[in-house]
Amino acid sequence: DTAVSQTPKYLVTQMGNDKSIKCEQNLGHDTMYWYKQDSKKFLKIMFSYNNKELIINETVPNRFSPKSPDKAHLNLHINSLELGDSAVYFCASSQDTPNTEAFFGQGTRLTVV
Amino acid sequence: SQKIEQNSEALNIQEGKTATLTCNYTNYSPAYLQWYRQDPGRGPVFLLLIRENEKEKRKERLKVTFDTTLKQSLFHITASQPADSATYLCALRGSSNTGKLIFGQGTTLQVKP
């Protein structure tokens, strides 16, 4: 069983569209994250949720709206997509203690044309 | 602001040699430092965690050192194999339970047979 799964793996869409990426973890973790990896491979945190509550919002444009229906799911909705949104988006989860590792999904490669 | 720097250029070594990757950070006092491996098209996978009061940690052929005075971590892979070829990411975290993992940009290692 995949620990952290996100769908879709690839997403190609036109500018101005709205799209969603889904993430689910079956590890029983309380904390989930969204990271963005740009073309230079730099992995930057976007959001963190703990028990469905937003903990970290790293100055991400309002067009990005995470939603956590329960602690096993953290979805990312993006409105009015722009060319600069093209990147690989990773979902991750961890226990809510600092001395533990994060588990990542396989990533969603978003291409905005 | 917090900054993490890893060897920006790819590291090429011969099979059997020891690979040494560097992670330097500024404007931060992490409680924990982690190393991840990322293969093309995949999410990062956790390798090792070291605490601020630990100097060295080992796991099989991997060794991590953590020097909080120099603000540096070294990651060693001994008896390297072509299968070790990947991008290696350094990540820092504070002591808060809901803290975030801050990643470096990664170093790509290529082990040649």
mmCIF file of C-alpha atoms in Angstrom:
data_model
loop_
_atom_site.group_PDB
_atom_site.id
_atom_site.type_symbol
_atom_site.label_atom_id
_atom_site.label_comp_id
_atom_site.label_asym_id
_atom_site.label_seq_id
_atom_site.Cartn_x
_atom_site.Cartn_y
_atom_site.Cartn_z
ATOM 1 C CA ASP A 1 0.000 0.000 0.000
ATOM 2 C CA THR A 2 1.250 3.469 -0.917
ATOM 3 C CA ALA A 3 1.819 5.526 2.237
ATOM 4 C CA VAL A 4 1.231 8.961 0.671
ATOM 5 C CA SER A 5 -0.598 9.013 -2.625
ATOM 6 C CA GLN A 6 -1.454 12.002 -4.740
ATOM 7 C CA THR A 7 -3.390 12.315 -7.967
ATOM 8 C CA PRO A 8 -2.989 13.038 -10.738
ATOM 9 C CA LYS A 9 0.675 12.358 -11.471
ATOM 10 C CA TYR A 10 0.625 14.619 -14.513
ATOM 11 C CA LEU A 11 -1.591 17.631 -15.165
ATOM 12 C CA VAL A 12 -1.462 19.761 -18.302
ATOM 13 C CA THR A 13 -3.855 22.685 -18.448
ATOM 14 C CA GLN A 14 -4.334 26.093 -19.986
ATOM 15 C CA MET A 15 -3.758 29.418 -18.324
ATOM 16 C CA GLY A 16 -6.756 30.694 -16.427
ATOM 17 C CA ASN A 17 -8.155 27.269 -15.615
ATOM 18 C CA ASP A 18 -8.892 25.972 -12.119
ATOM 19 C CA LYS A 19 -7.469 22.603 -11.075
ATOM 20 C CA SER A 20 -7.197 20.408 -8.006
ATOM 21 C CA ILE A 21 -4.608 17.930 -6.771
ATOM 22 C CA LYS A 22 -5.638 15.321 -4.232
ATOM 23 C CA CYS A 23 -3.524 13.763 -1.498
ATOM 24 C CA GLU A 24 -4.187 10.950 0.932
ATOM 25 C CA GLN A 25 -1.999 9.328 3.562
ATOM 26 C CA ASN A 26 -2.622 6.038 5.327
ATOM 27 C CA LEU A 27 0.094 6.419 7.935
ATOM 28 C CA GLY A 28 -2.115 7.865 10.656
ATOM 29 C CA HIS A 29 -0.076 11.075 10.708
ATOM 30 C CA ASP A 30 -1.528 14.273 12.114
ATOM 31 C CA THR A 31 0.482 16.667 9.947
ATOM 32 C CA MET A 32 0.344 17.061 6.181
ATOM 33 C CA TYR A 33 2.179 19.419 3.852
ATOM 34 C CA TRP A 34 2.262 20.745 0.325
ATOM 35 C CA TYR A 35 5.634 21.502 -1.224
ATOM 36 C CA LYS A 36 6.452 23.026 -4.590
ATOM 37 C CA GLN A 37 9.571 21.963 -6.506
ATOM 38 C CA ASP A 38 10.576 24.356 -9.247
ATOM 39 C CA SER A 39 12.705 23.756 -12.319
ATOM 40 C CA LYS A 40 15.880 24.250 -10.277
ATOM 41 C CA LYS A 41 14.795 21.371 -8.009
ATOM 42 C CA PHE A 42 14.349 23.681 -5.038
ATOM 43 C CA LEU A 43 11.726 22.190 -2.716
ATOM 44 C CA LYS A 44 9.767 24.918 -0.964
ATOM 45 C CA ILE A 45 7.017 24.483 1.603
ATOM 46 C CA MET A 46 3.655 26.000 0.760
ATOM 47 C CA PHE A 47 1.254 24.840 3.470
ATOM 48 C CA SER A 48 1.168 22.691 6.567
ATOM 49 C CA TYR A 49 -1.939 21.292 8.255
ATOM 50 C CA ASN A 50 -2.145 19.665 11.656
ATOM 51 C CA ASN A 51 -5.337 17.778 12.459
ATOM 52 C CA LYS A 52 -7.178 19.618 9.688
ATOM 53 C CA GLU A 53 -6.017 23.009 10.950
ATOM 54 C CA LEU A 54 -3.821 25.321 8.866
ATOM 55 C CA ILE A 55 -0.498 25.786 10.646
ATOM 56 C CA ILE A 56 1.825 27.182 7.995
ATOM 57 C CA ASN A 57 1.016 29.354 5.000
ATOM 58 C CA GLU A 58 4.212 30.451 3.317
ATOM 59 C CA THR A 59 3.065 33.615 1.539
ATOM 60 C CA VAL A 60 1.455 31.609 -1.204
ATOM 61 C CA PRO A 61 -0.881 33.521 -3.569
ATOM 62 C CA ASN A 62 -4.563 33.405 -2.643
ATOM 63 C CA ARG A 63 -5.185 31.474 -5.834
ATOM 64 C CA PHE A 64 -3.869 28.431 -3.961
ATOM 65 C CA SER A 65 -6.340 27.060 -1.453
ATOM 66 C CA PRO A 66 -5.657 23.887 0.508
ATOM 67 C CA LYS A 67 -8.503 21.922 1.986
ATOM 68 C CA SER A 68 -8.322 19.186 4.583
ATOM 69 C CA PRO A 69 -11.637 17.307 4.942
ATOM 70 C CA ASP A 70 -10.023 14.996 7.492
ATOM 71 C CA LYS A 71 -6.530 14.449 8.788
ATOM 72 C CA ALA A 72 -5.796 11.775 6.188
ATOM 73 C CA HIS A 73 -6.495 14.071 3.248
ATOM 74 C CA LEU A 74 -5.067 17.379 2.104
ATOM 75 C CA ASN A 75 -6.140 18.628 -1.290
ATOM 76 C CA LEU A 76 -4.778 21.614 -3.185
ATOM 77 C CA HIS A 77 -7.008 23.732 -5.356
ATOM 78 C CA ILE A 78 -5.499 26.294 -7.694
ATOM 79 C CA ASN A 79 -7.574 29.033 -9.317
ATOM 80 C CA SER A 80 -6.730 31.035 -12.424
ATOM 81 C CA LEU A 81 -3.606 29.084 -13.243
ATOM 82 C CA GLU A 82 -0.578 31.034 -14.471
ATOM 83 C CA LEU A 83 2.475 29.941 -16.444
ATOM 84 C CA GLY A 84 4.626 30.395 -13.343
ATOM 85 C CA ASP A 85 2.599 27.780 -11.506
ATOM 86 C CA SER A 86 4.227 25.091 -13.626
ATOM 87 C CA ALA A 87 6.220 22.902 -11.240
ATOM 88 C CA VAL A 88 6.099 19.586 -9.430
ATOM 89 C CA TYR A 89 3.876 19.637 -6.353
ATOM 90 C CA PHE A 90 4.565 17.199 -3.542
ATOM 91 C CA CYS A 91 2.291 16.204 -0.737
ATOM 92 C CA ALA A 92 3.911 14.916 2.452
ATOM 93 C CA SER A 93 2.941 13.819 5.933
ATOM 94 C CA SER A 94 4.663 13.314 9.259
ATOM 95 C CA GLN A 95 3.967 12.757 12.910
ATOM 96 C CA ASP A 96 3.643 16.002 14.822
ATOM 97 C CA THR A 97 6.926 15.632 16.618
ATOM 98 C CA PRO A 98 10.043 17.354 15.293
ATOM 99 C CA ASN A 99 12.344 14.336 15.483
ATOM 100 C CA THR A 100 10.578 12.332 12.801
ATOM 101 C CA GLU A 101 10.847 12.187 9.072
ATOM 102 C CA ALA A 102 8.422 13.281 6.403
ATOM 103 C CA PHE A 103 6.919 10.864 3.910
ATOM 104 C CA PHE A 104 6.389 12.230 0.417
ATOM 105 C CA GLY A 105 4.023 11.352 -2.381
ATOM 106 C CA GLN A 106 5.280 10.724 -5.894
ATOM 107 C CA GLY A 107 4.544 14.272 -6.992
ATOM 108 C CA THR A 108 2.199 15.939 -9.478
ATOM 109 C CA ARG A 109 3.860 17.555 -12.453
ATOM 110 C CA LEU A 110 1.728 20.559 -13.355
ATOM 111 C CA THR A 111 2.293 22.173 -16.735
ATOM 112 C CA VAL A 112 0.423 25.354 -17.555
ATOM 113 C CA VAL A 113 0.350 26.233 -21.251
ATOM 114 C CA SER B 1 16.330 34.964 6.154
ATOM 115 C CA GLN B 2 17.129 31.282 6.576
ATOM 116 C CA LYS B 3 19.377 29.898 3.895
ATOM 117 C CA ILE B 4 20.599 26.389 3.135
ATOM 118 C CA GLU B 5 23.310 25.744 0.571
ATOM 119 C CA GLN B 6 24.382 22.440 -0.882
ATOM 120 C CA ASN B 7 27.025 21.746 -3.537
ATOM 121 C CA SER B 8 25.314 23.291 -6.511
ATOM 122 C CA GLU B 9 27.261 21.298 -9.065
ATOM 123 C CA ALA B 10 26.854 17.614 -9.651
ATOM 124 C CA LEU B 11 29.274 15.307 -7.935
ATOM 125 C CA ASN B 12 30.822 12.605 -10.092
ATOM 126 C CA ILE B 13 32.776 9.820 -8.462
ATOM 127 C CA GLN B 14 34.045 6.365 -9.284
ATOM 128 C CA GLU B 15 32.354 3.276 -7.909
ATOM 129 C CA GLY B 16 33.882 2.154 -4.641
ATOM 130 C CA LYS B 17 34.984 5.628 -3.583
ATOM 131 C CA THR B 18 33.469 7.662 -0.759
ATOM 132 C CA ALA B 19 31.078 10.436 -1.754
ATOM 133 C CA THR B 20 30.971 13.477 0.508
ATOM 134 C CA LEU B 21 28.146 15.985 0.201
ATOM 135 C CA THR B 22 28.030 19.302 2.035
ATOM 136 C CA CYS B 23 25.145 21.226 3.558
ATOM 137 C CA ASN B 24 25.749 24.708 4.958
ATOM 138 C CA TYR B 25 23.138 26.904 6.573
ATOM 139 C CA THR B 26 22.846 30.472 7.855
ATOM 140 C CA ASN B 27 20.423 32.485 9.977
ATOM 141 C CA TYR B 28 19.009 29.375 11.590
ATOM 142 C CA SER B 29 19.558 27.171 14.612
ATOM 143 C CA PRO B 30 17.966 23.864 13.725
ATOM 144 C CA ALA B 31 17.198 21.277 16.335
ATOM 145 C CA TYR B 32 17.247 18.520 13.732
ATOM 146 C CA LEU B 33 18.913 17.980 10.398
ATOM 147 C CA GLN B 34 17.712 15.375 7.919
ATOM 148 C CA TRP B 35 18.985 13.943 4.658
ATOM 149 C CA TYR B 36 16.736 12.697 1.877
ATOM 150 C CA ARG B 37 17.322 10.961 -1.417
ATOM 151 C CA GLN B 38 15.328 11.894 -4.515
ATOM 152 C CA ASP B 39 15.291 9.895 -7.736
ATOM 153 C CA PRO B 40 14.036 11.405 -11.030
ATOM 154 C CA GLY B 41 10.258 11.546 -11.138
ATOM 155 C CA ARG B 42 9.890 10.467 -7.522
ATOM 156 C CA GLY B 43 9.343 12.109 -4.174
ATOM 157 C CA PRO B 44 12.138 12.525 -1.609
ATOM 158 C CA VAL B 45 12.812 9.516 0.604
ATOM 159 C CA PHE B 46 14.141 9.899 4.129
ATOM 160 C CA LEU B 47 17.623 8.567 4.893
ATOM 161 C CA LEU B 48 18.955 9.878 8.197
ATOM 162 C CA LEU B 49 18.149 12.311 10.994
ATOM 163 C CA ILE B 50 20.668 13.861 13.363
ATOM 164 C CA ARG B 51 19.963 16.011 16.405
ATOM 165 C CA GLU B 52 21.761 19.234 17.260
ATOM 166 C CA ASN B 53 23.507 17.607 20.212
ATOM 167 C CA GLU B 54 24.790 14.703 18.107
ATOM 168 C CA LYS B 55 28.065 14.934 16.246
ATOM 169 C CA GLU B 56 27.733 11.909 14.025
ATOM 170 C CA LYS B 57 25.167 9.329 12.931
ATOM 171 C CA ARG B 58 25.671 6.167 10.892
ATOM 172 C CA LYS B 59 23.408 3.815 8.996
ATOM 173 C CA GLU B 60 24.988 1.050 6.945
ATOM 174 C CA ARG B 61 27.179 2.802 4.341
ATOM 175 C CA LEU B 62 25.867 6.248 5.247
ATOM 176 C CA LYS B 63 27.367 8.672 7.737
ATOM 177 C CA VAL B 64 26.182 12.146 8.677
ATOM 178 C CA THR B 65 28.018 14.722 10.753
ATOM 179 C CA PHE B 66 26.507 17.854 12.256
ATOM 180 C CA ASP B 67 28.646 20.788 13.353
ATOM 181 C CA THR B 68 26.450 23.508 14.854
ATOM 182 C CA THR B 69 29.446 25.815 15.301
ATOM 183 C CA LEU B 70 30.356 25.692 11.629
ATOM 184 C CA LYS B 71 26.642 25.436 10.729
ATOM 185 C CA GLN B 72 27.448 22.544 8.474
ATOM 186 C CA SER B 73 26.520 18.934 7.872
ATOM 187 C CA LEU B 74 28.512 16.440 5.847
ATOM 188 C CA PHE B 75 26.894 13.390 4.289
ATOM 189 C CA HIS B 76 29.140 10.476 3.366
ATOM 190 C CA ILE B 77 28.401 7.392 1.302
ATOM 191 C CA THR B 78 31.191 4.848 1.594
ATOM 192 C CA ALA B 79 31.890 2.150 -0.999
ATOM 193 C CA SER B 80 29.605 4.003 -3.402
ATOM 194 C CA GLN B 81 27.672 2.084 -6.040
ATOM 195 C CA PRO B 82 26.020 3.184 -9.291
ATOM 196 C CA ALA B 83 22.681 2.585 -7.551
ATOM 197 C CA ASP B 84 23.566 5.455 -5.194
ATOM 198 C CA SER B 85 23.249 7.892 -8.104
ATOM 199 C CA ALA B 86 20.485 10.331 -7.187
ATOM 200 C CA THR B 87 19.885 13.817 -5.818
ATOM 201 C CA TYR B 88 20.488 14.198 -2.095
ATOM 202 C CA LEU B 89 18.611 16.839 -0.140
ATOM 203 C CA CYS B 90 19.511 18.322 3.208
ATOM 204 C CA ALA B 91 16.622 19.576 5.373
ATOM 205 C CA LEU B 92 16.485 21.492 8.641
ATOM 206 C CA ARG B 93 13.814 21.616 11.284
ATOM 207 C CA GLY B 94 13.329 23.483 14.548
ATOM 208 C CA SER B 95 12.103 22.065 17.846
ATOM 209 C CA SER B 96 8.436 22.978 17.440
ATOM 210 C CA ASN B 97 5.996 20.105 16.979
ATOM 211 C CA THR B 98 4.368 21.943 14.103
ATOM 212 C CA GLY B 99 7.554 23.301 12.582
ATOM 213 C CA LYS B 100 8.397 23.056 8.922
ATOM 214 C CA LEU B 101 11.154 21.226 7.097
ATOM 215 C CA ILE B 102 13.341 23.638 5.136
ATOM 216 C CA PHE B 103 15.189 22.040 2.238
ATOM 217 C CA GLY B 104 18.398 22.836 0.435
ATOM 218 C CA GLN B 105 18.427 22.696 -3.352
ATOM 219 C CA GLY B 106 20.064 19.286 -3.410
ATOM 220 C CA THR B 107 23.254 17.829 -4.838
ATOM 221 C CA THR B 108 23.144 15.370 -7.713
ATOM 222 C CA LEU B 109 25.504 12.457 -7.266
ATOM 223 C CA GLN B 110 26.616 10.325 -10.188
ATOM 224 C CA VAL B 111 28.535 7.153 -9.390
ATOM 225 C CA LYS B 112 30.301 5.700 -12.420
ATOM 226 C CA PRO B 113 31.102 2.003 -12.705
#
